[in-house]
Amino acid sequence: RQELPAMVASLCTAGGIGPADLRELRLDLGPGSYTGLRVAVTFVRFLQHFGALPVLAVDSLAVLAARARGHRRVVPLLDARRERFHVAAYATDDGTPLRELAPAAAVPWSDVLARIGPGDVVVMPAALAASRGAELAARAATVTTATTVLAEELFAADLPFVAATSQALEPRYLMGSYAEP
């Protein structure tokens, strides 16, 4: 946490850019770690407070879905803990930017299964695929494993970014209730 400003300053120096050179920030709002998201969102709010820096925000599930570009329907999946799972659905097959087909929600496993159909591509962490992948494959879905989201993935032009003011930046925690039905 305390290293974040120094790390950002170091990266900017290494890249030969200063604060005045920044044109926009891109932010992954999660779902993710409470501490990591809280620190990142607070830092971005701080930067917005002292300058008119535009922020483009995106959901981690969209970033995961983008890894399976070219499929009719992609369903990213993360463990929300407490027997709930973060799930959404996106279309990636027509060459246009990633389109949300079903909004993100934190749901029980039975609801996840009800959302998965034949031909769907499910993108999920390897550990979750090991414990739940067979049930998805039995529904004629293709399971693809994914590692953690990398910052460089936020530079993809086809992600469904939303312009966000500091008041609108709300992180989505793994165990949060942001998407409770």
Short mmCIF file of N, CA and C in Angstrom, two decimals:
data_model
loop_
_atom_site.label_atom_id
_atom_site.label_comp_id
_atom_site.label_asym_id
_atom_site.label_seq_id
_atom_site.Cartn_x
_atom_site.Cartn_y
_atom_site.Cartn_z
N ARG A 1 0.81 -1.19 0.00
CA ARG A 1 0.00 0.00 0.00
C ARG A 1 0.86 1.25 0.00
N GLN A 2 1.77 1.35 0.94
CA GLN A 2 2.60 2.55 1.01
C GLN A 2 3.58 2.65 -0.14
N GLU A 3 3.82 1.53 -0.84
CA GLU A 3 4.76 1.55 -1.96
C GLU A 3 4.11 1.99 -3.27
N LEU A 4 2.79 2.07 -3.33
CA LEU A 4 2.11 2.36 -4.59
C LEU A 4 2.54 3.69 -5.20
N PRO A 5 2.52 4.81 -4.48
CA PRO A 5 2.95 6.06 -5.11
C PRO A 5 4.41 6.00 -5.60
N ALA A 6 5.28 5.39 -4.82
CA ALA A 6 6.68 5.28 -5.23
C ALA A 6 6.81 4.38 -6.46
N MET A 7 6.05 3.31 -6.51
CA MET A 7 6.09 2.41 -7.66
C MET A 7 5.60 3.13 -8.92
N VAL A 8 4.50 3.87 -8.81
CA VAL A 8 3.97 4.61 -9.95
C VAL A 8 4.98 5.66 -10.41
N ALA A 9 5.57 6.38 -9.46
CA ALA A 9 6.58 7.39 -9.81
C ALA A 9 7.77 6.75 -10.52
N SER A 10 8.20 5.60 -10.04
CA SER A 10 9.32 4.89 -10.65
C SER A 10 8.99 4.44 -12.07
N LEU A 11 7.79 3.90 -12.27
CA LEU A 11 7.37 3.47 -13.60
C LEU A 11 7.28 4.65 -14.56
N CYS A 12 6.74 5.76 -14.08
CA CYS A 12 6.65 6.95 -14.94
C CYS A 12 8.04 7.46 -15.30
N THR A 13 8.93 7.48 -14.33
CA THR A 13 10.31 7.93 -14.60
C THR A 13 10.96 7.01 -15.62
N ALA A 14 10.82 5.70 -15.43
CA ALA A 14 11.42 4.74 -16.35
C ALA A 14 10.85 4.89 -17.76
N GLY A 15 9.58 5.27 -17.86
CA GLY A 15 8.94 5.45 -19.16
C GLY A 15 9.12 6.85 -19.72
N GLY A 16 9.78 7.71 -18.96
CA GLY A 16 10.02 9.07 -19.43
C GLY A 16 8.78 9.94 -19.47
N ILE A 17 7.83 9.66 -18.57
CA ILE A 17 6.62 10.47 -18.53
C ILE A 17 6.43 11.07 -17.14
N GLY A 18 5.78 12.21 -17.11
CA GLY A 18 5.46 12.87 -15.86
C GLY A 18 3.96 12.93 -15.68
N PRO A 19 3.49 13.41 -14.54
CA PRO A 19 2.05 13.48 -14.28
C PRO A 19 1.28 14.25 -15.36
N ALA A 20 1.87 15.31 -15.90
CA ALA A 20 1.19 16.11 -16.91
C ALA A 20 1.02 15.35 -18.23
N ASP A 21 1.79 14.29 -18.43
CA ASP A 21 1.72 13.51 -19.67
C ASP A 21 0.58 12.48 -19.65
N LEU A 22 0.03 12.21 -18.50
CA LEU A 22 -1.03 11.20 -18.41
C LEU A 22 -2.30 11.74 -19.05
N ARG A 23 -2.89 10.96 -19.96
CA ARG A 23 -4.13 11.35 -20.64
C ARG A 23 -5.34 10.61 -20.09
N GLU A 24 -5.14 9.41 -19.56
CA GLU A 24 -6.23 8.64 -18.97
C GLU A 24 -5.64 7.54 -18.09
N LEU A 25 -6.47 7.06 -17.18
CA LEU A 25 -6.13 5.90 -16.37
C LEU A 25 -7.15 4.81 -16.68
N ARG A 26 -6.69 3.57 -16.69
CA ARG A 26 -7.59 2.44 -16.85
C ARG A 26 -7.54 1.63 -15.56
N LEU A 27 -8.70 1.23 -15.09
CA LEU A 27 -8.81 0.60 -13.79
C LEU A 27 -9.69 -0.64 -13.87
N ASP A 28 -9.19 -1.74 -13.34
CA ASP A 28 -9.95 -2.97 -13.20
C ASP A 28 -10.65 -2.89 -11.85
N LEU A 29 -11.98 -2.88 -11.85
CA LEU A 29 -12.75 -2.74 -10.61
C LEU A 29 -12.99 -4.06 -9.89
N GLY A 30 -12.46 -5.16 -10.40
CA GLY A 30 -12.67 -6.44 -9.75
C GLY A 30 -13.81 -7.18 -10.43
N PRO A 31 -14.28 -8.28 -9.85
CA PRO A 31 -14.06 -8.71 -8.48
C PRO A 31 -12.62 -9.12 -8.22
N GLY A 32 -12.20 -8.81 -6.99
CA GLY A 32 -10.84 -9.11 -6.59
C GLY A 32 -10.65 -8.89 -5.10
N SER A 33 -9.40 -8.84 -4.71
CA SER A 33 -9.00 -8.70 -3.32
C SER A 33 -9.50 -7.38 -2.72
N TYR A 34 -10.06 -7.46 -1.53
CA TYR A 34 -10.57 -6.26 -0.85
C TYR A 34 -9.46 -5.22 -0.71
N THR A 35 -8.33 -5.62 -0.15
CA THR A 35 -7.25 -4.67 0.10
C THR A 35 -6.69 -4.10 -1.20
N GLY A 36 -6.42 -4.96 -2.16
CA GLY A 36 -5.86 -4.49 -3.42
C GLY A 36 -6.78 -3.52 -4.14
N LEU A 37 -8.06 -3.85 -4.22
CA LEU A 37 -9.01 -2.97 -4.89
C LEU A 37 -9.21 -1.67 -4.13
N ARG A 38 -9.29 -1.74 -2.81
CA ARG A 38 -9.49 -0.53 -2.01
C ARG A 38 -8.32 0.42 -2.20
N VAL A 39 -7.10 -0.10 -2.18
CA VAL A 39 -5.92 0.74 -2.36
C VAL A 39 -5.90 1.35 -3.76
N ALA A 40 -6.16 0.55 -4.79
CA ALA A 40 -6.12 1.05 -6.17
C ALA A 40 -7.19 2.10 -6.41
N VAL A 41 -8.41 1.86 -5.96
CA VAL A 41 -9.49 2.81 -6.16
C VAL A 41 -9.23 4.10 -5.39
N THR A 42 -8.74 4.00 -4.17
CA THR A 42 -8.42 5.19 -3.39
C THR A 42 -7.32 6.00 -4.06
N PHE A 43 -6.31 5.34 -4.59
CA PHE A 43 -5.23 6.02 -5.28
C PHE A 43 -5.75 6.75 -6.52
N VAL A 44 -6.61 6.10 -7.29
CA VAL A 44 -7.18 6.72 -8.49
C VAL A 44 -8.07 7.90 -8.09
N ARG A 45 -8.87 7.75 -7.05
CA ARG A 45 -9.69 8.87 -6.58
C ARG A 45 -8.82 10.05 -6.18
N PHE A 46 -7.71 9.77 -5.53
CA PHE A 46 -6.77 10.82 -5.13
C PHE A 46 -6.25 11.55 -6.37
N LEU A 47 -5.84 10.80 -7.39
CA LEU A 47 -5.34 11.42 -8.62
C LEU A 47 -6.43 12.24 -9.30
N GLN A 48 -7.65 11.75 -9.32
CA GLN A 48 -8.75 12.49 -9.94
C GLN A 48 -9.04 13.79 -9.19
N HIS A 49 -8.89 13.76 -7.89
CA HIS A 49 -9.18 14.94 -7.07
C HIS A 49 -8.25 16.11 -7.41
N PHE A 50 -7.02 15.81 -7.77
CA PHE A 50 -6.04 16.86 -8.04
C PHE A 50 -5.84 17.15 -9.52
N GLY A 51 -6.61 16.53 -10.36
CA GLY A 51 -6.50 16.79 -11.80
C GLY A 51 -7.70 16.23 -12.52
N ALA A 52 -7.92 16.66 -13.72
CA ALA A 52 -9.06 16.22 -14.51
C ALA A 52 -8.69 15.01 -15.35
N LEU A 53 -8.12 14.02 -14.72
CA LEU A 53 -7.67 12.83 -15.42
C LEU A 53 -8.83 11.87 -15.65
N PRO A 54 -9.17 11.59 -16.92
CA PRO A 54 -10.26 10.65 -17.18
C PRO A 54 -9.89 9.23 -16.75
N VAL A 55 -10.87 8.53 -16.21
CA VAL A 55 -10.67 7.15 -15.78
C VAL A 55 -11.65 6.27 -16.55
N LEU A 56 -11.11 5.20 -17.13
CA LEU A 56 -11.92 4.19 -17.80
C LEU A 56 -11.88 2.94 -16.94
N ALA A 57 -13.04 2.47 -16.51
CA ALA A 57 -13.12 1.31 -15.62
C ALA A 57 -13.73 0.12 -16.36
N VAL A 58 -13.32 -1.07 -15.93
CA VAL A 58 -13.81 -2.30 -16.52
C VAL A 58 -13.88 -3.37 -15.43
N ASP A 59 -14.71 -4.34 -15.63
CA ASP A 59 -14.89 -5.47 -14.71
C ASP A 59 -13.86 -6.56 -15.03
N SER A 60 -13.30 -7.20 -14.02
CA SER A 60 -12.35 -8.30 -14.23
C SER A 60 -12.95 -9.42 -15.08
N LEU A 61 -14.24 -9.63 -14.96
CA LEU A 61 -14.88 -10.69 -15.73
C LEU A 61 -14.80 -10.39 -17.23
N ALA A 62 -14.91 -9.13 -17.61
CA ALA A 62 -14.78 -8.75 -19.02
C ALA A 62 -13.36 -9.00 -19.51
N VAL A 63 -12.38 -8.71 -18.66
CA VAL A 63 -10.98 -8.94 -19.04
C VAL A 63 -10.75 -10.44 -19.25
N LEU A 64 -11.31 -11.26 -18.38
CA LEU A 64 -11.18 -12.72 -18.55
C LEU A 64 -11.90 -13.17 -19.83
N ALA A 65 -13.07 -12.63 -20.10
CA ALA A 65 -13.82 -13.02 -21.29
C ALA A 65 -13.05 -12.66 -22.56
N ALA A 66 -12.32 -11.56 -22.53
CA ALA A 66 -11.56 -11.12 -23.71
C ALA A 66 -10.48 -12.14 -24.09
N ARG A 67 -10.10 -12.99 -23.17
CA ARG A 67 -9.09 -14.01 -23.47
C ARG A 67 -9.63 -15.08 -24.42
N ALA A 68 -10.93 -15.13 -24.56
CA ALA A 68 -11.54 -16.15 -25.43
C ALA A 68 -12.23 -15.47 -26.62
N ARG A 69 -11.61 -14.42 -27.13
CA ARG A 69 -12.17 -13.72 -28.29
C ARG A 69 -12.46 -14.70 -29.43
N GLY A 70 -13.50 -14.40 -30.18
CA GLY A 70 -13.82 -15.20 -31.35
C GLY A 70 -14.89 -16.25 -31.12
N HIS A 71 -15.48 -16.27 -29.94
CA HIS A 71 -16.53 -17.25 -29.65
C HIS A 71 -17.87 -16.54 -29.50
N ARG A 72 -18.90 -17.26 -29.83
CA ARG A 72 -20.26 -16.71 -29.77
C ARG A 72 -20.63 -16.25 -28.36
N ARG A 73 -20.30 -17.07 -27.39
CA ARG A 73 -20.68 -16.74 -26.01
C ARG A 73 -19.57 -17.18 -25.08
N VAL A 74 -19.07 -16.24 -24.29
CA VAL A 74 -18.01 -16.52 -23.33
C VAL A 74 -18.53 -16.20 -21.94
N VAL A 75 -18.31 -17.12 -21.02
CA VAL A 75 -18.79 -16.96 -19.65
C VAL A 75 -17.59 -16.99 -18.70
N PRO A 76 -17.15 -15.82 -18.22
CA PRO A 76 -16.07 -15.80 -17.23
C PRO A 76 -16.63 -16.18 -15.85
N LEU A 77 -15.80 -16.85 -15.06
CA LEU A 77 -16.27 -17.38 -13.78
C LEU A 77 -15.17 -17.25 -12.74
N LEU A 78 -15.52 -16.70 -11.58
CA LEU A 78 -14.59 -16.59 -10.45
C LEU A 78 -15.30 -17.06 -9.18
N ASP A 79 -14.54 -17.60 -8.25
CA ASP A 79 -15.09 -18.04 -6.97
C ASP A 79 -15.33 -16.80 -6.10
N ALA A 80 -16.57 -16.59 -5.69
CA ALA A 80 -16.92 -15.46 -4.83
C ALA A 80 -16.88 -15.84 -3.35
N ARG A 81 -16.55 -17.08 -3.07
CA ARG A 81 -16.51 -17.62 -1.72
C ARG A 81 -17.94 -17.80 -1.20
N ARG A 82 -18.06 -18.37 -0.05
CA ARG A 82 -19.35 -18.63 0.60
C ARG A 82 -20.33 -19.34 -0.34
N GLU A 83 -19.79 -20.29 -1.16
CA GLU A 83 -20.61 -21.09 -2.08
C GLU A 83 -21.32 -20.24 -3.14
N ARG A 84 -20.70 -19.11 -3.51
CA ARG A 84 -21.22 -18.26 -4.57
C ARG A 84 -20.12 -18.08 -5.60
N PHE A 85 -20.52 -17.72 -6.83
CA PHE A 85 -19.57 -17.59 -7.93
C PHE A 85 -19.91 -16.34 -8.74
N HIS A 86 -18.87 -15.57 -9.08
CA HIS A 86 -19.05 -14.40 -9.95
C HIS A 86 -19.14 -14.91 -11.38
N VAL A 87 -20.17 -14.50 -12.08
CA VAL A 87 -20.39 -14.97 -13.45
C VAL A 87 -21.01 -13.84 -14.27
N ALA A 88 -20.71 -13.82 -15.53
CA ALA A 88 -21.30 -12.90 -16.50
C ALA A 88 -21.28 -13.62 -17.84
N ALA A 89 -21.77 -12.98 -18.88
CA ALA A 89 -21.69 -13.57 -20.23
C ALA A 89 -21.42 -12.45 -21.22
N TYR A 90 -20.55 -12.76 -22.19
CA TYR A 90 -20.14 -11.79 -23.21
C TYR A 90 -20.16 -12.45 -24.58
N ALA A 91 -20.35 -11.63 -25.61
CA ALA A 91 -20.24 -12.08 -26.99
C ALA A 91 -18.94 -11.51 -27.54
N THR A 92 -18.21 -12.33 -28.30
CA THR A 92 -16.93 -11.90 -28.86
C THR A 92 -16.76 -12.32 -30.30
N ASP A 93 -17.82 -12.73 -30.96
CA ASP A 93 -17.66 -13.41 -32.24
C ASP A 93 -17.78 -12.56 -33.49
N ASP A 94 -18.16 -11.32 -33.41
CA ASP A 94 -18.45 -10.58 -34.64
C ASP A 94 -17.45 -9.47 -34.96
N GLY A 95 -16.32 -9.45 -34.33
CA GLY A 95 -15.30 -8.45 -34.62
C GLY A 95 -15.55 -7.10 -33.97
N THR A 96 -16.66 -6.94 -33.27
CA THR A 96 -16.94 -5.69 -32.58
C THR A 96 -16.39 -5.79 -31.15
N PRO A 97 -16.35 -4.67 -30.42
CA PRO A 97 -15.88 -4.78 -29.03
C PRO A 97 -16.72 -5.78 -28.24
N LEU A 98 -16.10 -6.33 -27.22
CA LEU A 98 -16.75 -7.28 -26.33
C LEU A 98 -18.11 -6.71 -25.90
N ARG A 99 -19.16 -7.52 -26.02
CA ARG A 99 -20.50 -7.09 -25.64
C ARG A 99 -21.01 -7.91 -24.46
N GLU A 100 -21.56 -7.23 -23.49
CA GLU A 100 -22.13 -7.92 -22.34
C GLU A 100 -23.49 -8.48 -22.72
N LEU A 101 -23.66 -9.79 -22.50
CA LEU A 101 -24.93 -10.45 -22.76
C LEU A 101 -25.73 -10.64 -21.48
N ALA A 102 -25.03 -10.89 -20.37
CA ALA A 102 -25.67 -11.05 -19.06
C ALA A 102 -24.79 -10.36 -18.04
N PRO A 103 -25.35 -9.47 -17.23
CA PRO A 103 -24.52 -8.70 -16.29
C PRO A 103 -23.89 -9.59 -15.21
N ALA A 104 -22.82 -9.07 -14.64
CA ALA A 104 -22.13 -9.78 -13.57
C ALA A 104 -23.04 -9.96 -12.37
N ALA A 105 -22.93 -11.13 -11.77
CA ALA A 105 -23.71 -11.44 -10.56
C ALA A 105 -22.92 -12.44 -9.74
N ALA A 106 -23.16 -12.43 -8.45
CA ALA A 106 -22.58 -13.43 -7.55
C ALA A 106 -23.73 -14.37 -7.19
N VAL A 107 -23.65 -15.60 -7.68
CA VAL A 107 -24.78 -16.52 -7.60
C VAL A 107 -24.34 -17.89 -7.07
N PRO A 108 -25.28 -18.70 -6.60
CA PRO A 108 -24.96 -20.07 -6.19
C PRO A 108 -24.61 -20.92 -7.42
N TRP A 109 -23.95 -22.05 -7.18
CA TRP A 109 -23.50 -22.92 -8.28
C TRP A 109 -24.65 -23.38 -9.16
N SER A 110 -25.81 -23.64 -8.59
CA SER A 110 -26.95 -24.09 -9.39
C SER A 110 -27.34 -23.02 -10.42
N ASP A 111 -27.21 -21.75 -10.08
CA ASP A 111 -27.50 -20.67 -11.03
C ASP A 111 -26.42 -20.58 -12.10
N VAL A 112 -25.17 -20.86 -11.73
CA VAL A 112 -24.09 -20.88 -12.73
C VAL A 112 -24.42 -21.94 -13.77
N LEU A 113 -24.76 -23.13 -13.31
CA LEU A 113 -25.07 -24.22 -14.24
C LEU A 113 -26.24 -23.88 -15.14
N ALA A 114 -27.23 -23.18 -14.61
CA ALA A 114 -28.39 -22.80 -15.41
C ALA A 114 -28.02 -21.79 -16.50
N ARG A 115 -26.94 -21.05 -16.31
CA ARG A 115 -26.51 -20.04 -17.28
C ARG A 115 -25.59 -20.60 -18.37
N ILE A 116 -25.10 -21.82 -18.20
CA ILE A 116 -24.14 -22.40 -19.13
C ILE A 116 -24.86 -23.31 -20.12
N GLY A 117 -24.57 -23.11 -21.40
CA GLY A 117 -25.20 -23.93 -22.42
C GLY A 117 -24.17 -24.58 -23.34
N PRO A 118 -24.62 -25.46 -24.22
CA PRO A 118 -23.72 -26.12 -25.17
C PRO A 118 -23.01 -25.08 -26.04
N GLY A 119 -21.72 -25.26 -26.21
CA GLY A 119 -20.93 -24.35 -27.03
C GLY A 119 -20.38 -23.14 -26.31
N ASP A 120 -20.84 -22.90 -25.08
CA ASP A 120 -20.29 -21.77 -24.32
C ASP A 120 -18.82 -22.05 -24.00
N VAL A 121 -18.03 -21.01 -23.95
CA VAL A 121 -16.64 -21.11 -23.51
C VAL A 121 -16.59 -20.48 -22.12
N VAL A 122 -16.19 -21.26 -21.13
CA VAL A 122 -16.11 -20.78 -19.75
C VAL A 122 -14.64 -20.54 -19.42
N VAL A 123 -14.33 -19.29 -19.04
CA VAL A 123 -12.97 -18.91 -18.68
C VAL A 123 -12.92 -18.79 -17.16
N MET A 124 -12.00 -19.55 -16.54
CA MET A 124 -11.95 -19.59 -15.08
C MET A 124 -10.56 -19.97 -14.60
N PRO A 125 -10.23 -19.65 -13.34
CA PRO A 125 -8.93 -20.05 -12.80
C PRO A 125 -8.77 -21.57 -12.78
N ALA A 126 -7.53 -22.02 -12.86
CA ALA A 126 -7.25 -23.46 -12.92
C ALA A 126 -7.80 -24.21 -11.72
N ALA A 127 -7.69 -23.65 -10.53
CA ALA A 127 -8.18 -24.33 -9.33
C ALA A 127 -9.69 -24.54 -9.39
N LEU A 128 -10.40 -23.55 -9.90
CA LEU A 128 -11.84 -23.68 -10.03
C LEU A 128 -12.19 -24.69 -11.13
N ALA A 129 -11.42 -24.68 -12.20
CA ALA A 129 -11.63 -25.66 -13.28
C ALA A 129 -11.41 -27.08 -12.77
N ALA A 130 -10.43 -27.26 -11.90
CA ALA A 130 -10.15 -28.59 -11.36
C ALA A 130 -11.31 -29.10 -10.51
N SER A 131 -11.96 -28.19 -9.78
CA SER A 131 -13.03 -28.64 -8.89
C SER A 131 -14.41 -28.64 -9.54
N ARG A 132 -14.63 -27.80 -10.56
CA ARG A 132 -15.97 -27.67 -11.13
C ARG A 132 -16.03 -27.87 -12.64
N GLY A 133 -14.89 -27.98 -13.30
CA GLY A 133 -14.85 -28.06 -14.75
C GLY A 133 -15.59 -29.23 -15.35
N ALA A 134 -15.57 -30.39 -14.69
CA ALA A 134 -16.23 -31.57 -15.23
C ALA A 134 -17.74 -31.34 -15.36
N GLU A 135 -18.34 -30.66 -14.39
CA GLU A 135 -19.77 -30.37 -14.46
C GLU A 135 -20.10 -29.47 -15.66
N LEU A 136 -19.18 -28.53 -15.96
CA LEU A 136 -19.40 -27.63 -17.09
C LEU A 136 -19.20 -28.37 -18.41
N ALA A 137 -18.19 -29.22 -18.46
CA ALA A 137 -17.94 -30.01 -19.67
C ALA A 137 -19.12 -30.94 -19.95
N ALA A 138 -19.75 -31.44 -18.89
CA ALA A 138 -20.92 -32.31 -19.06
C ALA A 138 -22.09 -31.56 -19.70
N ARG A 139 -22.06 -30.24 -19.64
CA ARG A 139 -23.10 -29.40 -20.26
C ARG A 139 -22.69 -28.99 -21.68
N ALA A 140 -21.62 -29.63 -22.20
CA ALA A 140 -21.09 -29.36 -23.54
C ALA A 140 -20.47 -27.98 -23.67
N ALA A 141 -19.97 -27.47 -22.55
CA ALA A 141 -19.24 -26.20 -22.55
C ALA A 141 -17.75 -26.51 -22.64
N THR A 142 -16.99 -25.58 -23.18
CA THR A 142 -15.54 -25.70 -23.23
C THR A 142 -14.96 -24.92 -22.07
N VAL A 143 -14.11 -25.54 -21.28
CA VAL A 143 -13.49 -24.88 -20.13
C VAL A 143 -12.09 -24.45 -20.51
N THR A 144 -11.80 -23.16 -20.30
CA THR A 144 -10.49 -22.59 -20.54
C THR A 144 -9.99 -22.01 -19.24
N THR A 145 -8.75 -22.31 -18.88
CA THR A 145 -8.22 -21.78 -17.63
C THR A 145 -7.51 -20.46 -17.88
N ALA A 146 -7.49 -19.64 -16.84
CA ALA A 146 -6.88 -18.31 -16.92
C ALA A 146 -6.08 -18.03 -15.67
N THR A 147 -5.01 -17.30 -15.85
CA THR A 147 -4.24 -16.83 -14.71
C THR A 147 -4.80 -15.49 -14.26
N THR A 148 -4.14 -14.84 -13.35
CA THR A 148 -4.61 -13.55 -12.88
C THR A 148 -4.60 -12.53 -14.01
N VAL A 149 -5.40 -11.51 -13.86
CA VAL A 149 -5.48 -10.44 -14.85
C VAL A 149 -4.19 -9.62 -14.79
N LEU A 150 -3.62 -9.36 -15.94
CA LEU A 150 -2.39 -8.57 -16.03
C LEU A 150 -2.73 -7.14 -16.43
N ALA A 151 -2.02 -6.17 -15.87
CA ALA A 151 -2.28 -4.76 -16.15
C ALA A 151 -2.25 -4.47 -17.64
N GLU A 152 -1.37 -5.11 -18.37
CA GLU A 152 -1.26 -4.85 -19.81
C GLU A 152 -2.53 -5.21 -20.57
N GLU A 153 -3.34 -6.10 -20.01
CA GLU A 153 -4.59 -6.47 -20.67
C GLU A 153 -5.59 -5.31 -20.71
N LEU A 154 -5.39 -4.33 -19.83
CA LEU A 154 -6.29 -3.18 -19.79
C LEU A 154 -6.09 -2.24 -20.97
N PHE A 155 -5.10 -2.51 -21.82
CA PHE A 155 -4.87 -1.69 -23.00
C PHE A 155 -5.60 -2.23 -24.23
N ALA A 156 -6.32 -3.32 -24.08
CA ALA A 156 -7.08 -3.87 -25.21
C ALA A 156 -8.19 -2.88 -25.60
N ALA A 157 -8.30 -2.62 -26.87
CA ALA A 157 -9.25 -1.61 -27.36
C ALA A 157 -10.70 -2.09 -27.31
N ASP A 158 -10.91 -3.40 -27.27
CA ASP A 158 -12.29 -3.89 -27.38
C ASP A 158 -12.95 -4.23 -26.04
N LEU A 159 -12.35 -3.84 -24.93
CA LEU A 159 -12.98 -4.08 -23.63
C LEU A 159 -14.11 -3.07 -23.42
N PRO A 160 -15.16 -3.46 -22.70
CA PRO A 160 -16.30 -2.55 -22.47
C PRO A 160 -16.03 -1.56 -21.32
N PHE A 161 -15.13 -0.62 -21.57
CA PHE A 161 -14.79 0.37 -20.55
C PHE A 161 -15.95 1.34 -20.34
N VAL A 162 -16.03 1.86 -19.13
CA VAL A 162 -17.01 2.87 -18.77
C VAL A 162 -16.25 4.04 -18.17
N ALA A 163 -16.54 5.25 -18.64
CA ALA A 163 -15.94 6.44 -18.04
C ALA A 163 -16.46 6.55 -16.62
N ALA A 164 -15.57 6.78 -15.67
CA ALA A 164 -15.98 6.77 -14.26
C ALA A 164 -15.44 7.98 -13.51
N THR A 165 -16.32 8.64 -12.80
CA THR A 165 -15.91 9.72 -11.90
C THR A 165 -15.47 9.08 -10.59
N SER A 166 -14.80 9.85 -9.75
CA SER A 166 -14.33 9.28 -8.49
C SER A 166 -15.50 8.79 -7.63
N GLN A 167 -16.65 9.46 -7.72
CA GLN A 167 -17.82 9.02 -6.94
C GLN A 167 -18.39 7.70 -7.45
N ALA A 168 -18.20 7.42 -8.74
CA ALA A 168 -18.76 6.21 -9.34
C ALA A 168 -17.84 5.00 -9.25
N LEU A 169 -16.62 5.20 -8.80
CA LEU A 169 -15.66 4.08 -8.72
C LEU A 169 -16.00 3.21 -7.51
N GLU A 170 -16.64 2.11 -7.76
CA GLU A 170 -16.98 1.18 -6.69
C GLU A 170 -16.36 -0.18 -6.99
N PRO A 171 -15.39 -0.57 -6.16
CA PRO A 171 -14.75 -1.87 -6.39
C PRO A 171 -15.70 -3.02 -6.11
N ARG A 172 -15.44 -4.12 -6.79
CA ARG A 172 -16.23 -5.34 -6.62
C ARG A 172 -15.35 -6.37 -5.93
N TYR A 173 -15.63 -6.61 -4.69
CA TYR A 173 -14.82 -7.52 -3.89
C TYR A 173 -15.23 -8.97 -4.11
N LEU A 174 -14.30 -9.87 -3.95
CA LEU A 174 -14.61 -11.29 -4.13
C LEU A 174 -15.76 -11.73 -3.24
N MET A 175 -15.78 -11.26 -2.01
CA MET A 175 -16.83 -11.69 -1.10
C MET A 175 -17.89 -10.60 -0.92
N GLY A 176 -17.89 -9.59 -1.81
CA GLY A 176 -18.82 -8.49 -1.70
C GLY A 176 -20.22 -8.84 -2.15
N SER A 177 -21.11 -7.94 -1.91
CA SER A 177 -22.51 -8.18 -2.27
C SER A 177 -22.93 -7.29 -3.43
N TYR A 178 -21.99 -6.72 -4.20
CA TYR A 178 -22.34 -5.82 -5.29
C TYR A 178 -23.31 -6.43 -6.27
N ALA A 179 -23.24 -7.72 -6.46
CA ALA A 179 -24.04 -8.36 -7.51
C ALA A 179 -25.06 -9.32 -6.94
N GLU A 180 -25.40 -9.18 -5.71
CA GLU A 180 -26.39 -10.07 -5.11
C GLU A 180 -27.74 -9.83 -5.78
N PRO A 181 -28.44 -10.89 -6.14
CA PRO A 181 -29.76 -10.72 -6.79
C PRO A 181 -30.77 -10.14 -5.82
#
